[in-house]
Amino acid sequence: MKSVLVTGANGQLGQSIQKLTSDYPQLNFVFLSSIDLDITDINSIEKRLSNRAFNYCINCAAYTNVENSEKEPEKAFKVNSEGVNNLALVCKEQQTVLIHISTDYVFDGEKETPYVVSDPTNPINVYGASKLMGEKHIQESMDAYFIIRTSWLYSEFGKNFYKTILQKAREGANLNVTDDQIGCPTYAGNLAKYVLDLVARESKGYGIRHFTDEESLSWYGFAEKILRENNLSDKVRLEKAKNYCTFARRPKYSVLKS
Ligand SMILES: NC(=O)c1ccc[n+]([C@@H]2O[C@H](COP(=O)([O-])OP(=O)(O)OC[C@H]3O[C@@H](n4cnc5c(N)ncnc54)[C@H](OP(=O)(O)O)[C@@H]3O)[C@@H](O)[C@H]2O)c1
């Protein structure tokens, strides 16, 4: 029986993994929320992972607010870089394989074809920079790790674009959505399955990987799809947003080759 620790367990991905546990009876899970285990506190991590208690640690903990990261960069770096470094150091010491989730925002978006793992990184916002630094800490201190870059996650859990569009559409609101960024929306349940299959198969192909649902869309295109899937296309007016502006810069093309 393999033992698996999941950090940040109450986020979108953490809950998506929790939902799948019955499909993996050969894995013994411990789920820890941010209250149970703060990854910025290395002493707590050392206590939780002591005595080689876990074969795998799936890190779903992250500071994911892209806009606030610009305003409070120290918070983003504390969790996404320092916290990840803590996990990497303890996992190495305890011979625990670390599975860490990273982002398409490590790229600048200037490419016109899907990003492959070996493409040069060049984040253009604080969130992306903090996540890239987390990746580098893992690579510097560990051999047995997976860094899985993904993009535009949505699920039935937490706050995400899919749920926001659906809610607004059901309220009858008109929708203005930008079409000047292209990426791959990814259902967190599919990512959860991909991660758990890596564990169940005891895959040894360590390193960086990209995982998405592979269909590239703009946010506008994604909104269209959400309305279509929910038979709401005829009931709401969806328009392309003009002069769409956010505090954080975002890559205009961040399709990952999965
Ligand atoms: N969401 C996306 O579109 C997207 C895209 C690409 C990559 N990713 C990456 O995918 C991963 C999962 O994302 P997600 O959407 O599931 O994120 P999420 O819903 O925001 O969940 C992140 C979780 O991390 C927890 N957390 C924050 N600081 C922590 C700390 N110091 N110690 C322990 N836990 C902490 C949060 O708890 P609290 O709520 O209590 O703070 C939250 O439960 C992240 O690594 C993210 O960077 C996400």
PDB file of C-alpha atoms in Angstrom, residues 130-232:
ATOM      1  CA  SER A 130       6.804  32.961  -7.839  1.00  0.00           C
ATOM      2  CA  LYS A 131       5.705  29.641  -9.353  1.00  0.00           C
ATOM      3  CA  LEU A 132       8.847  29.454 -11.502  1.00  0.00           C
ATOM      4  CA  MET A 133      11.020  29.984  -8.448  1.00  0.00           C
ATOM      5  CA  GLY A 134       9.175  27.102  -6.768  1.00  0.00           C
ATOM      6  CA  GLU A 135       9.993  24.887  -9.762  1.00  0.00           C
ATOM      7  CA  LYS A 136      13.659  25.850  -9.565  1.00  0.00           C
ATOM      8  CA  HIS A 137      13.903  25.032  -5.855  1.00  0.00           C
ATOM      9  CA  ILE A 138      12.562  21.540  -6.522  1.00  0.00           C
ATOM     10  CA  GLN A 139      14.950  20.974  -9.432  1.00  0.00           C
ATOM     11  CA  GLU A 140      17.914  22.184  -7.389  1.00  0.00           C
ATOM     12  CA  SER A 141      17.331  19.934  -4.399  1.00  0.00           C
ATOM     13  CA  MET A 142      15.511  16.829  -5.654  1.00  0.00           C
ATOM     14  CA  ASP A 143      15.746  13.983  -8.150  1.00  0.00           C
ATOM     15  CA  ALA A 144      12.472  12.178  -7.455  1.00  0.00           C
ATOM     16  CA  TYR A 145       9.906  14.777  -8.424  1.00  0.00           C
ATOM     17  CA  PHE A 146       7.211  15.570 -10.936  1.00  0.00           C
ATOM     18  CA  ILE A 147       6.462  19.190 -11.771  1.00  0.00           C
ATOM     19  CA  ILE A 148       3.204  19.244 -13.691  1.00  0.00           C
ATOM     20  CA  ARG A 149       2.397  22.486 -15.452  1.00  0.00           C
ATOM     21  CA  THR A 150      -1.267  22.984 -16.177  1.00  0.00           C
ATOM     22  CA  SER A 151      -3.589  25.830 -17.160  1.00  0.00           C
ATOM     23  CA  TRP A 152      -6.989  27.466 -16.687  1.00  0.00           C
ATOM     24  CA  LEU A 153      -8.291  24.979 -14.101  1.00  0.00           C
ATOM     25  CA  TYR A 154     -12.000  24.658 -13.463  1.00  0.00           C
ATOM     26  CA  SER A 155     -14.100  22.275 -11.434  1.00  0.00           C
ATOM     27  CA  GLU A 156     -17.229  22.004  -9.343  1.00  0.00           C
ATOM     28  CA  PHE A 157     -15.174  23.233  -6.375  1.00  0.00           C
ATOM     29  CA  GLY A 158     -14.125  26.720  -5.281  1.00  0.00           C
ATOM     30  CA  LYS A 159     -14.190  29.775  -7.508  1.00  0.00           C
ATOM     31  CA  ASN A 160     -13.390  29.481 -11.187  1.00  0.00           C
ATOM     32  CA  PHE A 161     -14.287  30.903 -14.591  1.00  0.00           C
ATOM     33  CA  TYR A 162     -16.680  28.088 -15.489  1.00  0.00           C
ATOM     34  CA  LYS A 163     -18.753  28.554 -12.342  1.00  0.00           C
ATOM     35  CA  THR A 164     -18.737  32.344 -12.646  1.00  0.00           C
ATOM     36  CA  ILE A 165     -19.984  32.295 -16.253  1.00  0.00           C
ATOM     37  CA  LEU A 166     -22.644  29.731 -15.420  1.00  0.00           C
ATOM     38  CA  GLN A 167     -23.876  31.668 -12.410  1.00  0.00           C
ATOM     39  CA  LYS A 168     -24.017  34.979 -14.279  1.00  0.00           C
ATOM     40  CA  ALA A 169     -25.761  33.374 -17.237  1.00  0.00           C
ATOM     41  CA  ARG A 170     -28.370  31.779 -14.989  1.00  0.00           C
ATOM     42  CA  GLU A 171     -28.960  35.182 -13.409  1.00  0.00           C
ATOM     43  CA  GLY A 172     -29.620  36.490 -16.925  1.00  0.00           C
ATOM     44  CA  ALA A 173     -26.641  38.873 -16.985  1.00  0.00           C
ATOM     45  CA  ASN A 174     -25.124  40.001 -20.278  1.00  0.00           C
ATOM     46  CA  LEU A 175     -21.555  38.765 -20.540  1.00  0.00           C
ATOM     47  CA  ASN A 176     -18.475  40.642 -21.761  1.00  0.00           C
ATOM     48  CA  VAL A 177     -15.482  38.363 -22.064  1.00  0.00           C
ATOM     49  CA  THR A 178     -12.020  38.989 -23.492  1.00  0.00           C
ATOM     50  CA  ASP A 179     -10.782  37.111 -26.530  1.00  0.00           C
ATOM     51  CA  ASP A 180      -7.201  38.372 -26.388  1.00  0.00           C
ATOM     52  CA  GLN A 181      -5.709  35.484 -24.437  1.00  0.00           C
ATOM     53  CA  ILE A 182      -5.491  31.897 -25.650  1.00  0.00           C
ATOM     54  CA  GLY A 183      -4.964  28.901 -23.385  1.00  0.00           C
ATOM     55  CA  CYS A 184      -6.220  25.424 -22.583  1.00  0.00           C
ATOM     56  CA  PRO A 185      -9.042  25.175 -20.072  1.00  0.00           C
ATOM     57  CA  THR A 186      -8.480  22.045 -17.985  1.00  0.00           C
ATOM     58  CA  TYR A 187     -10.965  20.185 -15.822  1.00  0.00           C
ATOM     59  CA  ALA A 188      -9.334  19.674 -12.418  1.00  0.00           C
ATOM     60  CA  GLY A 189     -10.866  16.185 -12.214  1.00  0.00           C
ATOM     61  CA  ASN A 190      -8.849  15.163 -15.298  1.00  0.00           C
ATOM     62  CA  LEU A 191      -5.653  16.560 -13.785  1.00  0.00           C
ATOM     63  CA  ALA A 192      -6.431  14.753 -10.512  1.00  0.00           C
ATOM     64  CA  LYS A 193      -6.774  11.457 -12.397  1.00  0.00           C
ATOM     65  CA  TYR A 194      -3.529  12.077 -14.288  1.00  0.00           C
ATOM     66  CA  VAL A 195      -1.683  12.714 -11.013  1.00  0.00           C
ATOM     67  CA  LEU A 196      -3.160   9.692  -9.236  1.00  0.00           C
ATOM     68  CA  ASP A 197      -2.361   7.438 -12.198  1.00  0.00           C
ATOM     69  CA  LEU A 198       1.276   8.546 -11.952  1.00  0.00           C
ATOM     70  CA  VAL A 199       1.263   7.440  -8.320  1.00  0.00           C
ATOM     71  CA  ALA A 200      -0.670   4.211  -8.887  1.00  0.00           C
ATOM     72  CA  ARG A 201       1.711   3.181 -11.701  1.00  0.00           C
ATOM     73  CA  GLU A 202       4.736   4.254  -9.642  1.00  0.00           C
ATOM     74  CA  SER A 203       5.939   6.100 -12.708  1.00  0.00           C
ATOM     75  CA  LYS A 204       9.658   6.871 -12.681  1.00  0.00           C
ATOM     76  CA  GLY A 205       9.733   9.358 -15.547  1.00  0.00           C
ATOM     77  CA  TYR A 206      10.643  12.190 -13.213  1.00  0.00           C
ATOM     78  CA  GLY A 207      10.908  15.818 -14.287  1.00  0.00           C
ATOM     79  CA  ILE A 208       8.646  18.476 -15.735  1.00  0.00           C
ATOM     80  CA  ARG A 209       5.485  17.577 -17.636  1.00  0.00           C
ATOM     81  CA  HIS A 210       2.625  19.511 -19.184  1.00  0.00           C
ATOM     82  CA  PHE A 211      -0.960  18.409 -18.676  1.00  0.00           C
ATOM     83  CA  THR A 212      -4.062  20.104 -20.116  1.00  0.00           C
ATOM     84  CA  ASP A 213      -7.332  19.083 -21.719  1.00  0.00           C
ATOM     85  CA  GLU A 214      -5.685  20.051 -25.040  1.00  0.00           C
ATOM     86  CA  GLU A 215      -8.372  22.216 -26.598  1.00  0.00           C
ATOM     87  CA  SER A 216      -7.063  25.778 -27.014  1.00  0.00           C
ATOM     88  CA  LEU A 217      -9.596  28.574 -26.624  1.00  0.00           C
ATOM     89  CA  SER A 218      -9.824  32.248 -25.749  1.00  0.00           C
ATOM     90  CA  TRP A 219     -11.748  33.130 -22.582  1.00  0.00           C
ATOM     91  CA  TYR A 220     -14.530  34.259 -24.934  1.00  0.00           C
ATOM     92  CA  GLY A 221     -14.435  30.892 -26.725  1.00  0.00           C
ATOM     93  CA  PHE A 222     -14.474  29.094 -23.397  1.00  0.00           C
ATOM     94  CA  ALA A 223     -17.507  31.129 -22.284  1.00  0.00           C
ATOM     95  CA  GLU A 224     -19.268  30.181 -25.542  1.00  0.00           C
ATOM     96  CA  LYS A 225     -18.547  26.537 -24.848  1.00  0.00           C
ATOM     97  CA  ILE A 226     -19.836  26.767 -21.266  1.00  0.00           C
ATOM     98  CA  LEU A 227     -23.091  28.353 -22.451  1.00  0.00           C
ATOM     99  CA  ARG A 228     -23.466  25.724 -25.176  1.00  0.00           C
ATOM    100  CA  GLU A 229     -22.843  22.830 -22.777  1.00  0.00           C
ATOM    101  CA  ASN A 230     -25.519  24.178 -20.461  1.00  0.00           C
ATOM    102  CA  ASN A 231     -28.096  25.036 -23.178  1.00  0.00           C
ATOM    103  CA  LEU A 232     -27.838  28.726 -22.321  1.00  0.00           C
TER     104      LEU A 232
END
